[in-house]
Coordinates of C-alpha atoms in Angstrom, one line a residue:
M807 CA -6.4 -6.1 14.5
K808 CA -6.5 -9.8 13.6
R809 CA -7.8 -11.5 16.7
Q810 CA -8.6 -15.2 17.1
T811 CA -11.8 -16.4 18.6
P812 CA -11.2 -19.7 20.5
P813 CA -13.4 -22.6 19.5
E814 CA -15.0 -22.7 23.0
N815 CA -16.4 -19.2 22.4
A816 CA -18.2 -20.1 19.2
Q817 CA -21.6 -20.4 20.9
R818 CA -21.0 -17.1 22.6
S819 CA -20.0 -15.4 19.4
S820 CA -23.3 -16.6 17.9
Y821 CA -25.1 -15.0 20.8
L822 CA -23.3 -11.8 20.3
T823 CA -24.1 -11.7 16.6
L824 CA -27.8 -11.9 17.4
H825 CA -28.0 -9.6 20.4
S826 CA -24.9 -7.3 20.5
A827 CA -26.8 -4.2 19.2
D828 CA -28.9 -4.2 22.4
P829 CA -27.1 -2.4 25.3
R830 CA -29.0 -4.5 27.8
A831 CA -27.7 -7.7 26.2
I832 CA -24.2 -6.3 26.5
L833 CA -24.7 -5.6 30.2
Q834 CA -26.2 -9.0 30.7
E835 CA -23.2 -10.6 28.9
L836 CA -20.8 -8.6 31.0
E837 CA -22.5 -9.8 34.2
L838 CA -22.3 -13.4 33.0
S839 CA -18.6 -13.1 32.1
G840 CA -17.6 -11.4 35.3
Y841 CA -17.2 -8.0 33.6
Q842 CA -14.5 -9.2 31.2
L843 CA -15.2 -6.3 28.8
T844 CA -11.9 -6.6 27.0
R845 CA -12.7 -10.2 26.0
L846 CA -16.2 -9.2 25.1
V847 CA -15.3 -6.3 22.8
T848 CA -12.4 -8.3 21.3
E849 CA -14.9 -10.9 20.3
L850 CA -17.3 -8.2 19.0
H851 CA -14.4 -6.7 17.0
H852 CA -13.5 -10.1 15.6
L853 CA -17.1 -10.5 14.4
T854 CA -17.3 -6.9 13.1
Y855 CA -13.9 -6.6 11.4
N856 CA -13.1 -10.2 10.4
G857 CA -16.6 -11.5 10.1
G858 CA -15.6 -14.3 12.6
I859 CA -13.1 -15.6 10.0
E860 CA -9.8 -16.9 11.4
E861 CA -6.5 -15.4 10.0
A862 CA -5.5 -18.8 8.7
E863 CA -8.5 -18.9 6.4
Y864 CA -8.0 -15.4 4.8
G865 CA -6.3 -16.6 1.6
A866 CA -8.8 -19.4 1.0
R867 CA -11.7 -17.0 1.5
L868 CA -10.2 -14.0 -0.4
F869 CA -9.4 -16.1 -3.5
D870 CA -12.3 -18.6 -3.2
P871 CA -13.3 -19.5 -6.8
G872 CA -16.9 -19.6 -5.7
L873 CA -16.9 -16.0 -4.4
T874 CA -19.2 -13.9 -6.6
D875 CA -18.4 -10.4 -5.4
I876 CA -15.3 -9.3 -3.4
R877 CA -17.5 -6.7 -1.6
L878 CA -19.2 -9.5 0.2
L879 CA -16.1 -10.1 2.3
P880 CA -15.6 -8.5 5.8
P881 CA -13.3 -5.5 6.0
G882 CA -10.5 -7.4 7.7
L883 CA -10.0 -9.5 4.6
L884 CA -10.0 -6.5 2.3
D885 CA -7.3 -5.0 4.5
A886 CA -5.2 -8.2 4.2
K887 CA -3.1 -6.8 1.4
E888 CA -0.2 -9.2 1.8
E889 CA -2.4 -12.3 1.5
L890 CA -1.3 -14.4 -1.5
L891 CA -2.9 -17.2 -3.5
P892 CA -2.8 -20.5 -1.6
P893 CA -0.9 -23.2 -3.6
T894 CA -4.1 -25.4 -3.6
L895 CA -5.9 -22.7 -5.6
I896 CA -3.4 -22.2 -8.4
P897 CA -5.3 -22.7 -11.7
R898 CA -4.6 -26.0 -13.4
T899 CA -6.5 -25.4 -16.6
R900 CA -6.1 -22.6 -19.1
E901 CA -9.8 -21.6 -18.7
D902 CA -9.4 -21.4 -14.9
L903 CA -6.2 -19.4 -15.4
K904 CA -7.9 -16.7 -17.4
R905 CA -10.8 -16.6 -15.0
F906 CA -8.5 -16.2 -12.1
L907 CA -6.6 -13.3 -13.6
R908 CA -9.8 -11.5 -14.4
R909 CA -11.1 -12.0 -10.9
L910 CA -7.8 -10.8 -9.5
M911 CA -8.3 -7.5 -11.2
I912 CA -12.1 -7.1 -10.9
L913 CA -14.6 -9.3 -9.0
N914 CA -17.9 -7.4 -8.6
G915 CA -20.4 -10.0 -9.8
E916 CA -20.7 -8.6 -13.3
E917 CA -18.9 -8.7 -16.7
V918 CA -16.7 -5.6 -17.1
N919 CA -14.4 -4.1 -19.7
Y920 CA -10.9 -5.2 -18.6
D921 CA -9.3 -3.4 -21.5
V922 CA -9.2 -0.2 -19.3
L923 CA -6.8 -2.0 -16.9
V924 CA -4.9 -4.0 -19.5
K925 CA -3.9 -0.9 -21.6
G926 CA -1.6 0.0 -18.7
W927 CA 0.8 -2.7 -19.9
T928 CA 0.2 -2.8 -23.7
D929 CA 0.9 -0.5 -26.6
R930 CA -2.5 1.1 -26.0
Q931 CA -3.7 -0.3 -29.4
G932 CA -3.6 -4.0 -28.6
E933 CA -5.4 -4.2 -25.3
R934 CA -8.4 -6.1 -26.8
H935 CA -6.4 -9.3 -27.1
A936 CA -3.6 -8.6 -24.6
L937 CA -5.0 -10.6 -21.8
D938 CA -5.4 -13.6 -24.0
H939 CA -1.8 -13.3 -25.2
H940 CA -0.7 -13.1 -21.5
V941 CA -2.6 -16.2 -20.6
S942 CA -1.0 -18.0 -23.6
D943 CA 2.5 -17.0 -22.4
L944 CA 1.8 -18.1 -18.9
W945 CA 0.5 -21.5 -20.1
R946 CA 3.6 -22.0 -22.2
I947 CA 5.7 -21.3 -19.2
R948 CA 3.7 -23.8 -17.2
D949 CA 4.6 -26.5 -19.8
A950 CA 8.3 -25.6 -19.5
N951 CA 8.7 -24.9 -15.8
I952 CA 5.8 -25.5 -13.3
D953 CA 7.6 -23.8 -10.4
V954 CA 8.1 -20.6 -12.3
Y955 CA 4.4 -20.8 -13.4
D956 CA 3.3 -21.3 -9.8
G957 CA 5.4 -18.3 -8.7
L958 CA 4.0 -16.0 -11.3
V959 CA 0.4 -16.9 -10.8
A960 CA 0.5 -17.0 -7.0
G961 CA 2.4 -13.7 -6.6
R962 CA 5.6 -15.3 -5.3
F963 CA 7.9 -13.6 -7.6
A964 CA 11.2 -14.2 -5.9
T965 CA 11.1 -17.7 -7.5
V966 CA 10.9 -16.1 -10.9
I967 CA 13.6 -13.5 -10.3
R968 CA 16.0 -16.4 -9.2
H969 CA 15.2 -18.2 -12.4
L970 CA 15.7 -15.2 -14.6
K971 CA 19.2 -14.8 -13.2
T972 CA 20.2 -18.2 -14.5
V973 CA 18.6 -18.0 -17.9
D974 CA 21.1 -18.1 -20.8
T975 CA 18.8 -17.6 -23.8
S976 CA 18.3 -13.9 -24.5
A977 CA 14.9 -14.4 -26.2
Y978 CA 13.5 -16.5 -23.4
R979 CA 14.7 -14.1 -20.8
T980 CA 13.0 -11.2 -22.6
K981 CA 9.8 -13.1 -22.9
L982 CA 9.8 -14.2 -19.2
R983 CA 10.7 -10.6 -18.1
G984 CA 7.7 -9.3 -20.0
V985 CA 5.4 -11.9 -18.4
L986 CA 6.7 -11.0 -14.9
I987 CA 6.1 -7.3 -15.5
R988 CA 2.5 -7.9 -16.7
Q989 CA 1.8 -10.3 -13.9
A990 CA 3.2 -7.9 -11.3
L991 CA 0.8 -5.2 -12.6
I992 CA -2.2 -7.5 -12.5
W993 CA -1.4 -8.1 -8.8
C994 CA -1.0 -4.3 -8.4
S995 CA -4.5 -3.9 -9.8
H996 CA -5.6 -6.4 -7.1
D997 CA -4.3 -4.0 -4.5
V998 CA -6.5 -1.3 -6.0
Q999 CA -9.5 -3.6 -6.1
L1000 CA -9.2 -4.2 -2.3
V1001 CA -9.1 -0.5 -1.7
V1002 CA -12.2 0.3 -3.7
A1003 CA -14.1 -2.7 -2.4
R1004 CA -13.2 -1.6 1.2
I1005 CA -15.0 1.7 0.8
A1006 CA -17.8 0.4 -1.4
K1007 CA -19.1 -1.6 1.6
P1008 CA -17.7 0.0 4.8
V1009 CA -17.4 -1.8 8.1
D1010 CA -20.7 -2.4 9.9
L1011 CA -20.3 -0.8 13.3
S1012 CA -23.6 -2.1 14.6
K1013 CA -22.1 -5.1 16.4
L1014 CA -20.0 -2.8 18.6
G1015 CA -22.9 -2.6 20.9
V1016 CA -21.1 -0.8 23.7
L1017 CA -20.5 2.1 21.4
R1018 CA -23.6 1.9 19.2
D1019 CA -26.5 4.3 19.3
A1020 CA -29.5 2.2 20.0
S1021 CA -31.7 4.2 17.6
A1022 CA -32.6 3.2 14.0
E1023 CA -30.1 1.9 11.5
R1024 CA -27.8 4.6 10.1
S1025 CA -25.8 5.2 7.0
P1026 CA -22.1 4.3 7.3
Q1027 CA -21.2 8.0 7.6
R1028 CA -23.8 8.6 10.4
A1029 CA -22.7 5.3 12.1
A1030 CA -19.1 6.5 12.1
N1031 CA -20.1 9.9 13.5
S1032 CA -22.3 8.2 16.1
Q1033 CA -19.4 5.9 17.1
T1034 CA -17.1 8.9 17.6
E1035 CA -19.6 10.6 19.8
R1036 CA -20.2 7.5 21.9
Y1037 CA -16.4 7.0 22.3
D1038 CA -16.0 10.6 23.5
A1039 CA -19.0 10.3 25.8
I1040 CA -17.5 7.2 27.5
A1041 CA -14.1 8.8 27.8
E1042 CA -15.7 11.9 29.4
T1043 CA -17.7 9.6 31.8
L1044 CA -14.4 7.9 32.9
D1045 CA -12.8 11.3 33.4
A1046 CA -15.7 12.3 35.7
F1047 CA -15.7 8.9 37.6
F1048 CA -11.9 8.7 38.2
G1049 CA -11.5 12.5 38.7
C1050 CA -8.6 12.5 36.2
Q1051 CA -7.5 11.3 32.7
D1052 CA -4.7 9.0 34.0
W1053 CA -6.9 6.0 33.2
R1054 CA -6.1 6.6 29.5
R1055 CA -2.5 5.4 30.2
D1056 CA -2.9 2.9 33.1
D1057 CA -5.1 1.6 35.9
V1058 CA -5.7 4.2 38.5
E1059 CA -6.9 4.4 42.1
L1060 CA -10.4 5.7 42.7
A1061 CA -11.0 9.0 44.4
A1062 CA -13.6 7.5 46.8
P1063 CA -15.4 10.7 48.1
A1064 CA -15.8 12.1 44.6
A1065 CA -17.0 8.8 43.3
E1066 CA -19.5 8.3 46.2
T1067 CA -21.0 11.7 45.4
L1068 CA -21.2 10.9 41.7
L1069 CA -22.9 7.6 42.6
A1070 CA -25.4 9.2 44.8
K1071 CA -26.2 12.1 42.5
P1072 CA -25.2 11.2 39.0
K1073 CA -25.3 14.6 37.4
H1074 CA -23.2 13.5 34.4
V1075 CA -25.7 12.4 31.8
W1076 CA -23.8 9.4 30.5
F1077 CA -22.9 8.2 33.9
G1078 CA -26.6 8.4 34.9
R1079 CA -27.5 6.3 31.9
I1080 CA -25.0 3.7 32.8
L1081 CA -26.4 3.5 36.3
R1082 CA -29.9 3.1 35.1
R1083 CA -28.9 0.3 32.9
L1084 CA -26.9 -1.4 35.7
R1085 CA -29.9 -1.2 38.0
S1086 CA -31.9 -3.3 35.6
S1087 CA -29.3 -6.1 35.8
V1088 CA -28.2 -5.9 39.5
K1089 CA -30.4 -8.0 41.7
S1090 CA -30.6 -5.6 44.6
P1091 CA -33.3 -3.1 45.6
A1092 CA -30.6 -0.5 46.3
G1093 CA -29.0 -1.0 42.9
P1094 CA -25.3 -1.3 42.2
D1095 CA -22.9 -0.4 45.0
L1096 CA -19.6 1.5 44.5
K1097 CA -17.6 -1.7 44.3
Q1098 CA -19.7 -3.1 41.5
V1099 CA -19.6 0.2 39.6
T1100 CA -15.8 0.5 40.1
V1101 CA -15.3 -3.0 38.7
L1102 CA -17.3 -2.1 35.6
M1103 CA -15.6 1.3 35.1
R1104 CA -12.1 -0.1 35.5
A1105 CA -13.1 -2.8 32.9
V1106 CA -14.4 -0.1 30.6
A1107 CA -11.2 2.0 31.1
A1108 CA -9.0 -1.0 30.3
Q1109 CA -11.0 -1.6 27.1
M1110 CA -10.7 2.0 26.1
R1111 CA -7.0 1.5 26.1
H1112 CA -7.3 -1.8 24.2
P1113 CA -5.8 -1.9 20.6
D1114 CA -9.0 -3.4 19.2
L1115 CA -11.0 -0.4 20.2
A1116 CA -8.3 2.0 19.4
G1117 CA -8.4 0.6 15.8
T1118 CA -12.0 1.8 15.4
E1119 CA -11.5 5.2 17.0
Y1120 CA -12.0 8.5 15.1
P1121 CA -8.7 9.7 13.6
K1122 CA -7.0 11.9 16.2
Y1123 CA -5.8 14.6 13.8
L1124 CA -9.4 15.6 12.8
V1125 CA -11.2 18.1 14.9
K1126 CA -14.6 16.9 16.0
Y1127 CA -17.5 18.4 14.0
K1128 CA -15.0 20.5 11.9
G1129 CA -13.4 17.8 9.8
P1130 CA -14.9 15.9 6.8
K1131 CA -18.0 13.9 7.7
T1132 CA -17.7 11.1 5.2
F1133 CA -16.7 7.5 6.1
P1134 CA -13.6 7.6 3.9
A1135 CA -12.3 10.6 5.8
K1136 CA -12.5 8.7 9.0
W1137 CA -11.0 5.5 7.8
H1138 CA -8.5 6.7 5.2
H1139 CA -7.9 10.3 6.2
L1140 CA -9.3 11.7 3.0
T1141 CA -12.5 13.6 2.2
S1142 CA -14.4 11.4 -0.4
P1143 CA -14.6 8.0 -2.0
V1144 CA -13.3 9.5 -5.2
S1145 CA -10.2 10.7 -3.3
V1146 CA -9.6 7.3 -1.8
I1147 CA -9.9 5.7 -5.3
A1148 CA -7.7 8.3 -6.9
T1149 CA -5.0 7.8 -4.4
A1150 CA -4.7 4.1 -5.2
V1151 CA -5.1 4.8 -8.9
R1152 CA -2.2 7.3 -8.9
R1153 CA 0.0 4.6 -7.4
L1154 CA -1.2 2.1 -10.0
I1155 CA -0.2 4.5 -12.8
Q1156 CA 3.1 5.0 -11.1
A1157 CA 3.5 1.2 -10.9
E1158 CA 2.8 0.9 -14.7
H1159 CA 5.7 3.3 -15.1
E1160 CA 8.2 1.9 -12.6
I1161 CA 7.6 -1.9 -12.5
P1162 CA 9.9 -2.6 -15.5
A1163 CA 12.8 -0.7 -13.8
I1164 CA 12.1 -2.5 -10.5
V1165 CA 12.2 -5.9 -12.2
D1166 CA 15.5 -5.0 -14.0
D1167 CA 17.1 -3.9 -10.7
L1168 CA 16.1 -7.1 -9.0
I1169 CA 17.4 -9.3 -11.8
A1170 CA 20.7 -7.4 -11.8
N1171 CA 20.7 -7.4 -8.0
R1172 CA 21.7 -3.7 -8.0
Q1173 CA 20.6 -0.9 -5.7
S1174 CA 17.7 1.1 -7.1
K1175 CA 18.3 4.7 -8.0
R1176 CA 14.8 5.4 -6.9
P1177 CA 14.4 6.9 -3.4
T1178 CA 12.8 4.1 -1.4
Q1179 CA 13.5 2.1 1.8
L1180 CA 11.8 -1.1 0.7
R1181 CA 13.5 -3.2 -2.0
G1182 CA 11.1 -3.6 -4.9
S1183 CA 8.6 -0.9 -3.8
L1184 CA 7.4 2.2 -5.6
S1185 CA 9.4 5.4 -5.1
S1186 CA 8.2 8.6 -3.4
Y1187 CA 5.5 10.2 -5.4
D1188 CA 7.3 13.5 -5.0
N1189 CA 10.3 12.1 -7.0
I1190 CA 8.8 10.8 -10.2
T1191 CA 8.1 12.0 -13.6
L1192 CA 4.9 10.3 -14.9
P1193 CA 4.5 9.6 -18.6
R1194 CA 2.5 11.7 -20.9
G1195 CA -1.2 11.1 -20.6
A1196 CA -1.1 10.2 -16.9
T1197 CA -3.7 12.8 -16.0
E1198 CA -6.2 11.5 -18.5
R1199 CA -5.5 7.9 -17.3
L1200 CA -6.1 9.0 -13.7
D1201 CA -9.6 10.3 -14.7
E1202 CA -10.3 7.3 -16.8
L1203 CA -9.3 4.8 -14.1
A1204 CA -11.0 6.7 -11.2
A1205 CA -14.2 6.8 -13.2
F1206 CA -13.9 3.1 -14.1
Y1207 CA -13.4 2.0 -10.5
H1208 CA -16.1 4.3 -9.2
D1209 CA -18.5 3.1 -11.8
T1210 CA -17.7 -0.6 -11.3
F1211 CA -17.8 -0.8 -7.5
I1212 CA -19.7 2.2 -6.1
S1213 CA -22.3 3.9 -8.4
A1214 CA -22.6 4.0 -12.1
Q1215 CA -25.2 6.8 -11.8
A1216 CA -23.0 9.1 -9.7
T1217 CA -19.7 8.5 -11.4
S1218 CA -19.6 11.4 -13.8
E1219 CA -20.6 13.9 -11.1
A1220 CA -18.1 12.5 -8.6
V1221 CA -15.1 12.3 -10.9
A1222 CA -15.9 15.7 -12.4
N1223 CA -15.2 17.2 -9.0
W1224 CA -11.5 17.8 -9.5
K1225 CA -10.8 18.5 -5.8
H1226 CA -9.6 14.9 -5.5
R1227 CA -6.6 15.7 -7.9
K1228 CA -5.0 18.1 -5.5
E1229 CA -5.9 16.3 -2.3
T1230 CA -4.6 13.0 -3.4
A1231 CA -1.4 14.4 -4.9
D1232 CA -0.8 16.4 -1.7
F1233 CA -1.4 13.3 0.5
L1234 CA 1.1 11.1 -1.5
R1235 CA 3.7 13.9 -1.5
E1236 CA 3.3 14.3 2.3
M1237 CA 3.7 10.5 2.8
G1238 CA 6.8 10.2 0.6
A1239 CA 8.1 6.6 0.1
R1240 CA 6.7 3.7 2.1
R1241 CA 8.6 2.7 5.3
P1242 CA 9.0 -0.5 7.2
G1243 CA 6.2 -0.7 9.8
D1244 CA 3.7 1.5 8.0
H1245 CA 1.2 -1.4 8.3
H1246 CA 1.1 -1.0 12.1
G1247 CA -0.9 1.4 14.3
N1248 CA -3.8 3.7 13.6
T1249 CA -2.1 6.6 11.8
R1250 CA -1.8 8.3 8.5
R1251 CA 1.1 6.0 7.7
R1252 CA -1.2 3.0 8.2
S1253 CA -3.8 4.7 5.9
F1254 CA -1.0 5.2 3.3
Y1255 CA -0.1 1.5 3.5
L1256 CA -3.8 0.4 3.0
L1257 CA -4.2 2.7 0.0
D1258 CA -0.9 1.9 -1.6
I1259 CA 0.4 -0.6 -4.1
I1260 CA 2.7 -3.2 -2.6
P1261 CA 4.8 -4.9 -5.3
E1262 CA 7.7 -5.3 -2.9
H1263 CA 5.7 -8.0 -1.0
R1264 CA 5.3 -10.1 -4.1
F1265 CA 8.9 -9.6 -5.2
A1266 CA 10.1 -10.9 -1.8
A1267 CA 7.6 -13.8 -1.5
G1268 CA 9.0 -17.1 -2.6
N1269 CA 12.4 -16.8 -1.0

C-alpha cells in the first residue's frame, strides 16, 4: 500500500492531480504511456492514499510540530500505526514536552479536555494535574538519563525496559515503572486518535479516475458505493471480453471470434462505453482495432489483479446492496463511525487495565499468562475481566472522541444508539488476540490491526 513515486514522475503526478477525475484524461494518459495502466493507477493510488508523500517522510509529517489538525493528513499516514517520533523531533524544553504529549493524544486544532483521557491512568480524582505531574517526572528523568528520556518520549520502550532491569534503587524503579506505564498509555491513546481521525475524513476516491463516476461530487459513503459498482462493472466487462474469469488469476489468451463479435456489436453496456471513449483518442476513422482493444483490456485485467487496486476494493464478505452502506463498514468491516470508535476505545480501556502487568512481565523477562502471540500485546478480548465502571468509561470515551473529531451536534444521538456495544464486543471476540501478519492484506484481520492498540511495537522498539 505504500508505493514510491520516482522523482522523474513528479511532473506527471502533478498532471494526474489536476486531471485524473476526467475519464478522457485517463485514456489520453494511457495512450501517452503505452497503456501502462498498472503504473498509472499505482501513481493515482499513491496520490490518493499517501497524498504523494514518500514513506521515509511519514514520521516527520505525522509528528510535525507545525501540524494544526491530524485530520489534514492523507489516510496512508493515519494507517501508519507503527510510525514513531523521529529523534530530531524529541522535545528539548519542558513546554515543548507538554505540548507534544497533548498533541500525541489529541490534535484537532482546538483546546480539549484531556482529563477524560488522563483519568485512565490516575486515581480518578487527580486527573486535573496528572499530566503536569507526568511532565515533571519525565523532565527529572531527562536530567538523570537522557537516553531513557528519549526512549520514553519517542515510544522506544525497549531502552527503558533494559534500564529498569539494572536499577538497584527500589524507589527509583517504582517511579520509572509508573512513568513508563503512563507514557505507554499516552501512546495507546495516539493509536485511538489515528483510528478516529481516519474515519473523520475518509479517503478521497475522486483521483481514482478509472473507477470514478464522472457525475457530481459525492459523499464518502456514495463515493465508496460508486467505486464498488465501477469495479464490478469493469470486472463484468473483462469477463465478457475474455469469455471467462481466468483473467482474475493470470493473463489469458483471447477468444478471437467472440471478441470480434463483441467489438463489432458491443451489446455489453460498459464495453460499449469503453469503445466510445477509445474512438475519441484513436486517430483512425475506423476506430480502435482488436489488437489495440486487446492491449488495453489486458492492461486493465492486470491492474484489476494489482495489490494497489485490491486495497481499495469493496470487502468481499459483504453482499452487494445488502450489507451496511456507510464508509466505515467498507473500510473497517463495521456498520457506523461510533462502532469504529467504540472498537478502538474498548481496547484502550483494556490497555489501561493490562499495561501494568505487561510492563512487569517484560521487566521480569517472564512469559505472560495472558493468551497472546505477540510479546507485549493486549490479550484476547474474550479472555479478560475488565474493571468496574468499564461500560461507563466506554460510553464516556466514545462520546468524547465522536464529539472531538466528528460532530459535537450528533454525538448524543450517535452514542445513545447502543447497537455499537454488541457489535464491537462481538467483533473483538471473533478476532481474538492479534497475530503476526495481521497488518498485511485486505481482510478482517487487517481491519482489526488498524483498529487495535499496538503497545507491543513500542515495547520492542529500541532494541
